[in-house]
Coordinates of C-alpha atoms in Angstrom, one line a residue:
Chain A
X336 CA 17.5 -32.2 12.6
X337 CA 19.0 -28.9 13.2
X338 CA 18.0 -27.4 10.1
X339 CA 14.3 -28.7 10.7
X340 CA 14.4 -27.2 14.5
X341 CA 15.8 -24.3 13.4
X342 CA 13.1 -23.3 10.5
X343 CA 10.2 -24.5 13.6
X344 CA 11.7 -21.8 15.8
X345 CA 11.8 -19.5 12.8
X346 CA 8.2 -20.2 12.2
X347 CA 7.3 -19.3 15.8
X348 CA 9.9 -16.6 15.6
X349 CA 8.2 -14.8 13.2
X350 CA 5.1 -14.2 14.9
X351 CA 7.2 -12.5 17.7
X352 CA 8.9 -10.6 15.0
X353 CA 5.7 -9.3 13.3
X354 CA 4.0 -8.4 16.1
X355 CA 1.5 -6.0 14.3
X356 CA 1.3 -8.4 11.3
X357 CA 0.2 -10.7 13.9
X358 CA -2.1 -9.6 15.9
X359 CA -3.9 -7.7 13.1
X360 CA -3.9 -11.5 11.6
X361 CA -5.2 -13.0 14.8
X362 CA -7.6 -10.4 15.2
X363 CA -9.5 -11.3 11.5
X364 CA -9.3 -14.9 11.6
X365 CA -11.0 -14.7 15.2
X366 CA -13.4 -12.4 13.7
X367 CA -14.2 -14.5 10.9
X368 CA -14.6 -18.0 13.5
X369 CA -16.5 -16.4 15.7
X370 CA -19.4 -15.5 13.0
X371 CA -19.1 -18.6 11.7
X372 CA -19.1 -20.3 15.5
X373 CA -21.7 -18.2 16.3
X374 CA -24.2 -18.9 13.1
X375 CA -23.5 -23.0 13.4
X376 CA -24.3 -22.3 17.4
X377 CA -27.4 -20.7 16.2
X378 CA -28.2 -23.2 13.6
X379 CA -27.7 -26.0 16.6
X380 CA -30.2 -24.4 18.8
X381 CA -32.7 -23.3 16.3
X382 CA -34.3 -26.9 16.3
X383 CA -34.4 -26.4 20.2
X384 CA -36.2 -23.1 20.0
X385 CA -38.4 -25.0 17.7
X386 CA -39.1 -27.7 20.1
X387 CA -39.9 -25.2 22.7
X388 CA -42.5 -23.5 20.8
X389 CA -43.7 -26.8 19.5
X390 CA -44.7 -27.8 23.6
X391 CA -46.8 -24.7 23.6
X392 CA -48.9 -25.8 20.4
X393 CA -52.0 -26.9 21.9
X394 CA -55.4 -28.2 20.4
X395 CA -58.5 -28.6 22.3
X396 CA -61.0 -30.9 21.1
X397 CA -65.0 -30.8 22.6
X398 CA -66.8 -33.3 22.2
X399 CA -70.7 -33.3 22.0
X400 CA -72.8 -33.5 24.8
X401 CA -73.8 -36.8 25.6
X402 CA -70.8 -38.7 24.8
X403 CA -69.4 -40.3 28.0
X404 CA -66.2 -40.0 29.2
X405 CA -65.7 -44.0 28.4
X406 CA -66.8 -43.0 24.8
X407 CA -64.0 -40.3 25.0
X408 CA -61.3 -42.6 26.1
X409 CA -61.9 -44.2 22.8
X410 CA -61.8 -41.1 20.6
X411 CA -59.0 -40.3 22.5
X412 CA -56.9 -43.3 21.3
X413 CA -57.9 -43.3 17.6
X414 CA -56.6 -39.0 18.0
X415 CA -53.3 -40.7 19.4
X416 CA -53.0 -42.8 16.3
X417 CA -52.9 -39.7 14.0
X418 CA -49.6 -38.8 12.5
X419 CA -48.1 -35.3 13.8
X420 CA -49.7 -35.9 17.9
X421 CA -47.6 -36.6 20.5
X422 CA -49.7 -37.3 23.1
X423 CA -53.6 -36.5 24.3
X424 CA -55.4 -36.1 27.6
X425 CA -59.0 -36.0 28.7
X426 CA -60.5 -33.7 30.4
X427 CA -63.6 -35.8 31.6
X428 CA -67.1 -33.9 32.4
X429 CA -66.2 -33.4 36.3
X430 CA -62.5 -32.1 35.5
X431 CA -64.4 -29.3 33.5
X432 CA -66.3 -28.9 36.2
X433 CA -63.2 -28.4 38.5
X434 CA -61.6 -26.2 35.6
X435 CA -64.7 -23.8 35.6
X436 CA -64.7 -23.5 39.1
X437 CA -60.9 -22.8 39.4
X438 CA -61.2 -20.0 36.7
X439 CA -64.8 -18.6 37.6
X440 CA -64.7 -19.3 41.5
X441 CA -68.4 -20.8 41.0
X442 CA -69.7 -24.5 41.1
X443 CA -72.0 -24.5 37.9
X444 CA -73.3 -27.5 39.1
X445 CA -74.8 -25.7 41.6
X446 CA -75.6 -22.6 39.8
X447 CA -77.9 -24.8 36.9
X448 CA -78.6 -28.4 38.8
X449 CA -76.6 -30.1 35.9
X450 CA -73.5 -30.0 34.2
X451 CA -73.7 -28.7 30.9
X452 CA -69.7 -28.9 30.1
X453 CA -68.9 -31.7 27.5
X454 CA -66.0 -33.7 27.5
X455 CA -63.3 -32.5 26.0
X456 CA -59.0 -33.2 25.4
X457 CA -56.0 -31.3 24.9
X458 CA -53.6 -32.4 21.9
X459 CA -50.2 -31.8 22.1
X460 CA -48.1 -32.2 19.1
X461 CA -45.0 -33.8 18.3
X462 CA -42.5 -31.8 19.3
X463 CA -38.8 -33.6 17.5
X464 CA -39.9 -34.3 13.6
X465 CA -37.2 -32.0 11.9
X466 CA -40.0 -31.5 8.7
X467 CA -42.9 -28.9 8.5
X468 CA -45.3 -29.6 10.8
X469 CA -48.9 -29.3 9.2
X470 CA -51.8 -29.1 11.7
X471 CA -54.3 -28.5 9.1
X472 CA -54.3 -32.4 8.1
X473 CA -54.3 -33.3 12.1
X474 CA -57.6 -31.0 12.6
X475 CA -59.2 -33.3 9.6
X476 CA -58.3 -36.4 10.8
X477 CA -59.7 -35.4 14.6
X478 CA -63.0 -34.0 12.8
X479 CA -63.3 -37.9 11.4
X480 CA -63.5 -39.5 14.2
X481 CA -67.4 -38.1 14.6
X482 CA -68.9 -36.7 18.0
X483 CA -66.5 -33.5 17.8
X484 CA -68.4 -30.8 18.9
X485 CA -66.1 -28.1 18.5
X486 CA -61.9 -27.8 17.6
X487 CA -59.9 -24.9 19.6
X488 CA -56.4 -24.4 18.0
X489 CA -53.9 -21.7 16.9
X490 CA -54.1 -22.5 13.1
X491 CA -52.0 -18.9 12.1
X492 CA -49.8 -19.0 14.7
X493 CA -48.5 -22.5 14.4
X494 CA -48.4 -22.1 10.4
X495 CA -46.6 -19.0 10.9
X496 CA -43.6 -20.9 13.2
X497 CA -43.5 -24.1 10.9
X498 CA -43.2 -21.8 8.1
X499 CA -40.4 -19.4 9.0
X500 CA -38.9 -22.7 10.4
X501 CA -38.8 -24.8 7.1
X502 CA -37.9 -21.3 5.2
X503 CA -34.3 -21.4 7.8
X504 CA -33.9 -25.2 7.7
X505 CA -34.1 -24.8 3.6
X506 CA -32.1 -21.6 3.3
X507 CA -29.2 -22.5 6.3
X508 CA -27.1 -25.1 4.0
X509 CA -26.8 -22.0 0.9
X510 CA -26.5 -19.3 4.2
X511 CA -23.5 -21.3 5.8
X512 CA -21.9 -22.2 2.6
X513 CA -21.4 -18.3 1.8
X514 CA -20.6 -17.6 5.1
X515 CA -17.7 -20.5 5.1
X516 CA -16.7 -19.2 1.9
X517 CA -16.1 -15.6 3.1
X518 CA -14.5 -16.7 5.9
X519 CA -12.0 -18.9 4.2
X520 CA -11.5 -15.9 1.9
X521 CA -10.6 -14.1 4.5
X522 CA -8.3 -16.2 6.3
X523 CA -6.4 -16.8 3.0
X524 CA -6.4 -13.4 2.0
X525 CA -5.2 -12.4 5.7
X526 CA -2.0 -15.2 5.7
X527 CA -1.4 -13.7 1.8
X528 CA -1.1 -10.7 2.9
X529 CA 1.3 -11.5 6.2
X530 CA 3.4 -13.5 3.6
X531 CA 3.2 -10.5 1.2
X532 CA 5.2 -8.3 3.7
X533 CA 8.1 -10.0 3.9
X534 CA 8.7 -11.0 0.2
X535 CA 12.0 -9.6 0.8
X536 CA 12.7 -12.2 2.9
X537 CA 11.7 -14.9 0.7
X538 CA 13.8 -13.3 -2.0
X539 CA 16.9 -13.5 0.6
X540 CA 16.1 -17.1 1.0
X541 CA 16.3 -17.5 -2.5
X542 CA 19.3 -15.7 -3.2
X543 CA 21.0 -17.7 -0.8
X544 CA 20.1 -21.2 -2.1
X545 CA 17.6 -21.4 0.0
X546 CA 15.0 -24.8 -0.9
X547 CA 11.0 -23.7 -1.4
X548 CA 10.3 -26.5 1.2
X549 CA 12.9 -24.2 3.6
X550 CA 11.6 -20.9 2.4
X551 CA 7.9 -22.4 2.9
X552 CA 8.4 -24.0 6.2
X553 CA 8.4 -21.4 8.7
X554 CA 4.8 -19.2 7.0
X555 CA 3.5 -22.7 7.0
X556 CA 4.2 -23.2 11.1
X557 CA 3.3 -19.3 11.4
X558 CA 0.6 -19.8 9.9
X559 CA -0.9 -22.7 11.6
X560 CA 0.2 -20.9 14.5
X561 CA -1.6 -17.6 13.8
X562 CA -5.0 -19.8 12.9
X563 CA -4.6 -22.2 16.4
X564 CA -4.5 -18.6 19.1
X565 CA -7.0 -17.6 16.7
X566 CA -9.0 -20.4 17.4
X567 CA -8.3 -21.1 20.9
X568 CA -9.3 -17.4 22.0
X569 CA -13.1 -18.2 19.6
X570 CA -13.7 -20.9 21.9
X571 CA -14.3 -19.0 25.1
X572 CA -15.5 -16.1 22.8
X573 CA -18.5 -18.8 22.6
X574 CA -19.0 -20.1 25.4
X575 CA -19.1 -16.2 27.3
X576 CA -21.2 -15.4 23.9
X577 CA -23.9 -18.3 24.5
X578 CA -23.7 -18.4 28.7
X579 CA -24.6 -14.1 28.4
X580 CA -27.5 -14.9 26.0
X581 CA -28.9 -17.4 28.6
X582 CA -28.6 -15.1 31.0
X583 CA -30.8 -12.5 29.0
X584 CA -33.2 -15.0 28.7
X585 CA -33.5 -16.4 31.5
X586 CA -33.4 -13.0 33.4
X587 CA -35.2 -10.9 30.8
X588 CA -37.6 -13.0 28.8
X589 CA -40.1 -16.0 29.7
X590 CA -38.9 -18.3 27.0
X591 CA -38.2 -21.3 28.8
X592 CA -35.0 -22.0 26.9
X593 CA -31.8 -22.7 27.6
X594 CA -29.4 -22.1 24.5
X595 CA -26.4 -24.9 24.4
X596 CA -22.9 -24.9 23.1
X597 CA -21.6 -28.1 20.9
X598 CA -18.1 -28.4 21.4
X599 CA -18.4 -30.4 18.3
X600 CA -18.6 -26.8 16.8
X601 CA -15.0 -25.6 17.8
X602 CA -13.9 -28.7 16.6
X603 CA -14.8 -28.5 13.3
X604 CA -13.5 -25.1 13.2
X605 CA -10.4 -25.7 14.8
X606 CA -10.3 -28.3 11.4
X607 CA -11.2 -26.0 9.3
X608 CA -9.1 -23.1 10.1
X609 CA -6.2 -26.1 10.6
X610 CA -6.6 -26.7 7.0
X611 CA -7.1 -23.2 5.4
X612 CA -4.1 -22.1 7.3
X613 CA -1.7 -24.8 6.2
X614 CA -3.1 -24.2 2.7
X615 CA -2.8 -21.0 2.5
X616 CA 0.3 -20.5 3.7
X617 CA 1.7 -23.2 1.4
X618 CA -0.2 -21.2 -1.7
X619 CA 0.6 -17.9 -0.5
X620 CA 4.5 -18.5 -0.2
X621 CA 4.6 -20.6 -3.3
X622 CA 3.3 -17.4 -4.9
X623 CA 6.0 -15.5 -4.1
X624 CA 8.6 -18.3 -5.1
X625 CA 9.7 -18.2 -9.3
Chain B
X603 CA 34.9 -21.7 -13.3
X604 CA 32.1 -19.2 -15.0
X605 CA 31.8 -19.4 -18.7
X606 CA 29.4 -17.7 -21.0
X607 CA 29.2 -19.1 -24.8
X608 CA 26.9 -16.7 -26.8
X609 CA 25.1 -15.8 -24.4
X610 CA 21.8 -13.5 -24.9
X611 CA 18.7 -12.4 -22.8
X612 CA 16.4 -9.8 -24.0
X613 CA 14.0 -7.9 -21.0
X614 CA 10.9 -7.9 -21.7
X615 CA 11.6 -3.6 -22.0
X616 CA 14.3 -4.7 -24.7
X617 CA 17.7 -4.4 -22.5
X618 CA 20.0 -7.2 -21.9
X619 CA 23.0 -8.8 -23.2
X620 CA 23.7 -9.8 -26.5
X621 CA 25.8 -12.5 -27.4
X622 CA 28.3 -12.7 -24.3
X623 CA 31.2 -14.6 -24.5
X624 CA 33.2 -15.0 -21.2
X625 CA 35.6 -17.6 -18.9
X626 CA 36.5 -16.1 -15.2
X627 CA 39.0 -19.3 -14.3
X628 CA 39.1 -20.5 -10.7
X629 CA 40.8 -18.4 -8.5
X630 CA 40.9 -15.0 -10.4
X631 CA 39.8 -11.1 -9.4
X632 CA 37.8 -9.8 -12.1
X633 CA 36.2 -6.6 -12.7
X634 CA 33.0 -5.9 -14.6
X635 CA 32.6 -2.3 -15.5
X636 CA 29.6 -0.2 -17.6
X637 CA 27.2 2.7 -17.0
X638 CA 23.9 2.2 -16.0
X639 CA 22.0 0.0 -17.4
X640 CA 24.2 -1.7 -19.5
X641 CA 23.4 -4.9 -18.4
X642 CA 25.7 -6.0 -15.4
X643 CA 23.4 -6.9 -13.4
X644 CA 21.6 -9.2 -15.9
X645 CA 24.7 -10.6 -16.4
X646 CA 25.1 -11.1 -12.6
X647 CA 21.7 -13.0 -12.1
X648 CA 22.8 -15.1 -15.6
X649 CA 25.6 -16.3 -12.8
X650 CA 23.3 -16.7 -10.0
X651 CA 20.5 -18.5 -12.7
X652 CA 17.9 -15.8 -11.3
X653 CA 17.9 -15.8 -15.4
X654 CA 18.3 -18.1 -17.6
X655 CA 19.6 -17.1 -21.0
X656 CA 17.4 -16.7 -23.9
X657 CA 20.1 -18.1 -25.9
X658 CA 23.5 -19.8 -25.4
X659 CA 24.8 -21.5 -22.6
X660 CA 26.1 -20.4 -18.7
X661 CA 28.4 -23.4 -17.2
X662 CA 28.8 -22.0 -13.6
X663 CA 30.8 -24.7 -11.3
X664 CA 30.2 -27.3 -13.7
X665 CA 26.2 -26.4 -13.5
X666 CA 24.6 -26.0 -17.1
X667 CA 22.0 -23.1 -17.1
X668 CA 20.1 -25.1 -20.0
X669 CA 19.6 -28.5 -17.4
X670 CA 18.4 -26.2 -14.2
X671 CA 15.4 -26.8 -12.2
X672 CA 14.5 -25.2 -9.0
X673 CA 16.2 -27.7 -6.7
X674 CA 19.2 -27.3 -9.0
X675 CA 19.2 -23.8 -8.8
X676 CA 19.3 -23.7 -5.0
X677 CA 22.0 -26.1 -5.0
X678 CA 24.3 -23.9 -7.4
X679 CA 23.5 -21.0 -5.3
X680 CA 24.9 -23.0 -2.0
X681 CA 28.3 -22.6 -4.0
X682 CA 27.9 -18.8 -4.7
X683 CA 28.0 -16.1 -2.5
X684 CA 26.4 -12.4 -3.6
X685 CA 26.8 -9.0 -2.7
X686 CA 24.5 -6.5 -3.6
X687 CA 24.0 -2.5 -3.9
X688 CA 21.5 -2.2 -1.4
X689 CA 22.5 -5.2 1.0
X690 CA 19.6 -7.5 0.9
X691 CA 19.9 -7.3 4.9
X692 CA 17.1 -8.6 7.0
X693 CA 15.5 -5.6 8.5
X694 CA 13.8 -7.5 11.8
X695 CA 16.7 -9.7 12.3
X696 CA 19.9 -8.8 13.7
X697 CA 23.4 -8.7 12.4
X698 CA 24.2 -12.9 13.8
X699 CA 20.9 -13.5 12.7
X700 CA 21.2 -12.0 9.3
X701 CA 24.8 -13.5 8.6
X702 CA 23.7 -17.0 10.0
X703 CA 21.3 -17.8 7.4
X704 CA 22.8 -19.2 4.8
X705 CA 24.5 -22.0 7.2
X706 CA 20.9 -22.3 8.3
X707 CA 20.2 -23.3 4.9
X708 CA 22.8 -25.4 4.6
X709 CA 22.2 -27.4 7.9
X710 CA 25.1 -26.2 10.0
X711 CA 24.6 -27.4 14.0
X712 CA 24.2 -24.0 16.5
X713 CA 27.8 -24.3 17.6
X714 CA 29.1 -24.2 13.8
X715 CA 27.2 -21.8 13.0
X716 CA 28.3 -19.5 16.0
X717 CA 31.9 -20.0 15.5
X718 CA 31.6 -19.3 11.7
X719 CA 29.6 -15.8 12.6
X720 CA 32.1 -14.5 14.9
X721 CA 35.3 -15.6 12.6
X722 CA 33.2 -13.4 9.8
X723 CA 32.4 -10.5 11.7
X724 CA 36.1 -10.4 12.9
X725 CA 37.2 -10.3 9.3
X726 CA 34.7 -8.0 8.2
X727 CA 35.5 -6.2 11.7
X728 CA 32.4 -5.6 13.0
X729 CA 32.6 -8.5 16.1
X730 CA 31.3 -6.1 18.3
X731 CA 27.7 -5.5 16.7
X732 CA 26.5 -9.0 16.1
X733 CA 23.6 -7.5 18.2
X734 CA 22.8 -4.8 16.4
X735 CA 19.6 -4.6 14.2
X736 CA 20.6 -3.2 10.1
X737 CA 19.3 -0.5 10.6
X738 CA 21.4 1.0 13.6
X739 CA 24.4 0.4 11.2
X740 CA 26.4 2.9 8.8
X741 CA 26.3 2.2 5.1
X742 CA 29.7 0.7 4.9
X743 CA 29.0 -1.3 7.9
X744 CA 25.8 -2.5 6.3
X745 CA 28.0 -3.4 3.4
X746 CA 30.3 -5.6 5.2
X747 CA 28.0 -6.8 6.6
X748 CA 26.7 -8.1 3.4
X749 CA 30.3 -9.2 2.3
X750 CA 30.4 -11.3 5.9
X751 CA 26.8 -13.2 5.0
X752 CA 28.7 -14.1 1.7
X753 CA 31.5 -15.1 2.3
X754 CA 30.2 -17.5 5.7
X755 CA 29.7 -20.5 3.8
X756 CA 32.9 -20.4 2.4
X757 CA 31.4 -20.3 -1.7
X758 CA 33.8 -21.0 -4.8
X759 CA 32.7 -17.6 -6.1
X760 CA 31.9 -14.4 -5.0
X761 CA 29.5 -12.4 -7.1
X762 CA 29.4 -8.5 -5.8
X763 CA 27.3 -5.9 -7.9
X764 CA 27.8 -2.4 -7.7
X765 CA 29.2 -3.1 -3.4
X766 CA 30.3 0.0 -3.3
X767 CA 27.7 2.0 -5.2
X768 CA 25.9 3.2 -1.6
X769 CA 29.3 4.0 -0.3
X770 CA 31.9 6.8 0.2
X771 CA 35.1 7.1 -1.3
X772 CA 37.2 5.6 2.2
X773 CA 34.4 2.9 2.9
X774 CA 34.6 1.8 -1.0
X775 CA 38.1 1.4 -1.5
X776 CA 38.4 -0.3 2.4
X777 CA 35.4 -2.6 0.8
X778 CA 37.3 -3.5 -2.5
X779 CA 40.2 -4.1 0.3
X780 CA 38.4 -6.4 2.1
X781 CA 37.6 -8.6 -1.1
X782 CA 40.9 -9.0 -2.0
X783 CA 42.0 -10.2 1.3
X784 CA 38.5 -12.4 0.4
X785 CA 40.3 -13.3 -2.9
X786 CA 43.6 -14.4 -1.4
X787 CA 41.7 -17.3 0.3
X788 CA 41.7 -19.1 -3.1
X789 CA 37.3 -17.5 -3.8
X790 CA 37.0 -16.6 -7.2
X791 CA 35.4 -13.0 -7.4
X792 CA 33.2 -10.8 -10.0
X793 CA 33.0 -7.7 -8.9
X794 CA 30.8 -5.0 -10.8
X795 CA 31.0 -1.6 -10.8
X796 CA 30.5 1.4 -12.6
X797 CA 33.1 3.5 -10.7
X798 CA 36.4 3.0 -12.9
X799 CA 38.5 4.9 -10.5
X800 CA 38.1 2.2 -8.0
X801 CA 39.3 -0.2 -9.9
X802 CA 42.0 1.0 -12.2
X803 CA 45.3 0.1 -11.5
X804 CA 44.8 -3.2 -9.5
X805 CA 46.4 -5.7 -12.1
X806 CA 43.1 -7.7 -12.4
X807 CA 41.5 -8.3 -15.5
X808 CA 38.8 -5.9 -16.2
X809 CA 35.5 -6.3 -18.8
X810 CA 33.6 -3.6 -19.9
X811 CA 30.0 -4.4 -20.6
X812 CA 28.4 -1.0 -23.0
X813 CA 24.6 -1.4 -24.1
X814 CA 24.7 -5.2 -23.6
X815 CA 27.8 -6.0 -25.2
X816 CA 31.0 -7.6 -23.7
X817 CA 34.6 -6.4 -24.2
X818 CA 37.8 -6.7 -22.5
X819 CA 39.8 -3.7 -21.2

């Protein structure tokens, strides 16, 4: 028991004792988590900025003079039914009328006797399928229906989004592989080298009939050590990170979005640096041990 | 009881020993002599098993170099203690710190341990620096220093190479003092040097090791 409290204390010792060692240690691994908190943060709210674009796709569909608005309501469902709509409204004859006069300040009912404005609806889209979203194949499927007079849409703008969207979505898992990679590279390399500068020490150990699990004891509890203030300091790192982009958009842009942060995110990291940490430590020292 | 029975190790530069044959009984004072280079120190670390012979056999304690493993190795060092030319002193520890760890090792409880450290800095007389970092020390201090972190755990043998090869004239001959008061306690002791002077005249049995090759004086 003594000998086990003893190499702890060591272990914890040691970060005291190589104070430069350890803050330039501390300083890399938080470095290293906070790109990597910061990408899976952005990769966590990139479906959200999708979503909010998504609410401002918006089709209008006119339908031909002389169908009623009861006619409409029917249209209306079967556009409902189509895969890729979320919902759809009309926008009966006197609602246009209404519309006009709210945009043009004139009653062209009174101006021409009659009302020549069809019927028409506005599509919205479905906002939360985590695919493309095609809005060509929608369009077609409206068109079918018959009595559609004319289709108002933003065709290149909308492929534009879903495009760049499904090119992130397919590109993020080979992104945040490399970026985990470098990053455990780093943390490895980073307890190496803090192990590395005090081979003497090791070689004392050994000298003195020292056991590898005694030798290796206190660079694994340093190192956990080093990799847990490392991670502690990310996780308001993120939070500050993610509040001070909200504020910027919220001040300073008319996106109506509100970026979140997943504590699940500093979980997983605090695993993963948990694990590289132990491991490397482990590795590293037993490199240094004949 | 050390005993060497044709003994060889080559480096991979070519220097060594060749074909040692040795027996230090418990108990004695021996001296190793050579230059430079003539392979004490290998012969040394065939003691400690920080080499293993390329041929023969080292029986050190009743510890066979040709059945050693790493957990063997550790525990035959718990039974050995080493001085060295240039200390081996922890720099970022101090002097308690430094001559506390092989009881560390060997699981001694805090108030052991503390009662051990000051009896060995009173023998090695420096009680009043147990403070002090290595670094604020004098050579010879540093040395004794050395001899104090060896001698703590009490080992059957005492293995110093070259002690006194960093020191002046006075400190070397108070250190070669010092290990014979060491000796007196019953530790059986190999000391190697390359300083004849030092060691002429003492009535202990002396072997002169030349290009790798053993002989008694």
């Amino acid at each position: 028991m003594d000998k086990f409290l003893y190499l702890v204390t060591e272990g914890i010792k040691n970060t005291w004792r190589h104070k430069m060692t350890t803050l330039t240690a501390i300083f890399s691994l938080f470095i290293a988590l906070y790109i990597v908190g910061l990408m899976a943060t952005a990769g966590n709210n990139t479906h959200k900025l999708l979503h909010y674009l998504r609410s401002k796709y918006k089709i209008e569909v006119f339908f031909k003079q002389g169908v009623s608005n009861e006619e409409a309501v029917g249209m209306i469902h079967s556009i409902k039914q189509i895969d890729g709509v979320r919902n759809a409204t009309i926008i009966e004859k006197e609602d246009a009328v209404r519309i006009f006069k709210d945009q043009f300040g004139e009653n062209i009912v009174d101006l021409l006797g009659y009302n020549p404005l069809p019927v028409s609806a506005v599509v919205n889209l479905d906002r939360n399928r985590r695919d493309r979203l095609r809005v060509e194949p929608i369009i077609k499927q409206i068109r079918a229906i018959g009595q559609v007079e004319e289709i108002r849409y933003q065709g290149n703008l909308i492929s534009k989004i879903e495009r760049n969207y499904k090119r992130v979505i397919d590109q993020l898992p080979y992104l945040s592989g490399i970026i985990i990679l470098v990053t455990v590279l780093i943390i490895y390399n980073t307890i190496k080298l803090s192990v590395y500068s005090r081979r003497d020490l090791i070689k004392t150990l050994q000298l003195i009939g020292a056991t590898r699990t005694f030798i290796k004891l206190p660079f694994i509890i340093e190192g956990v050590l080093i990799g847990l203030i490392s991670v502690i300091f990310v996780f308001p790192a993120l939070i500050i990170t993610v509040e001070g982009l909200n504020y910027i958009i919220s001040n300073f842009s008319s996106l109506g979005l509100k970026l979140s942060f997943d504590p699940f995110v500093w979980i997983w990291l605090f695993l993963m640096v948990m694990a590289i940490t132990t491991l490397g430590s482990y590795r590293a020292a037993s490199g240094f041990l004949k | 009881m050390i005993e060497f029975q044709n003994v060889s190790y080559a480096h991979s530069k070519g220097y060594g020993v060749n074909n040692l044959n040795m027996t230090i009984d418990d108990g004695d004072f021996t001296f190793l002599i050579g230059p430079t280079g003539s392979g004490k120190t290998t012969l040394m670390r065939l003691i400690y098993f920080d080499l293993l012979p390329d041929t023969g056999l080292v029986k050190v304690n009743g510890k066979l170099s040709t059945k050693m493993s790493h957990r063997k190795i550790a525990n035959a060092r718990k039974s050995i203690g080493m001085v060295f030319q240039d200390y081996k002193l922890l720099g970022d520890r101090n002097l308690f710190e430094n001559i506390a760890l092989p009881l560390h090792v060997l699981g001694f409880s805090a108030n052991d341990i503390s009662t051990r450290v000051e009896e060995a800095l009173e023998l090695v007389g420096l009680e009043k620096k147990e403070k002090h970092l290595p670094s604020e020390l004098s050579g010879g201090e540093q040395q004794r220093a050395c001899l104090a972190r060896a001698i703590i755990k009490e080992p059957d043998i005492l293995l110093a190479d070259e002690p006194t090869g960093n020191l002046d004239p006075v400190a070397s001959f108070e250190l070669v003092r010092l290990l014979e008061t060491i000796h007196e306690m019953g530790t059986t002791i190999l000391m190697a040097s390359h300083n004849y002077n030092l060691i002429k005249g003492r009535g202990r049995p002396i072997y002169e090791l030349k290009d790798g090759v053993l002989r008694i004086r």
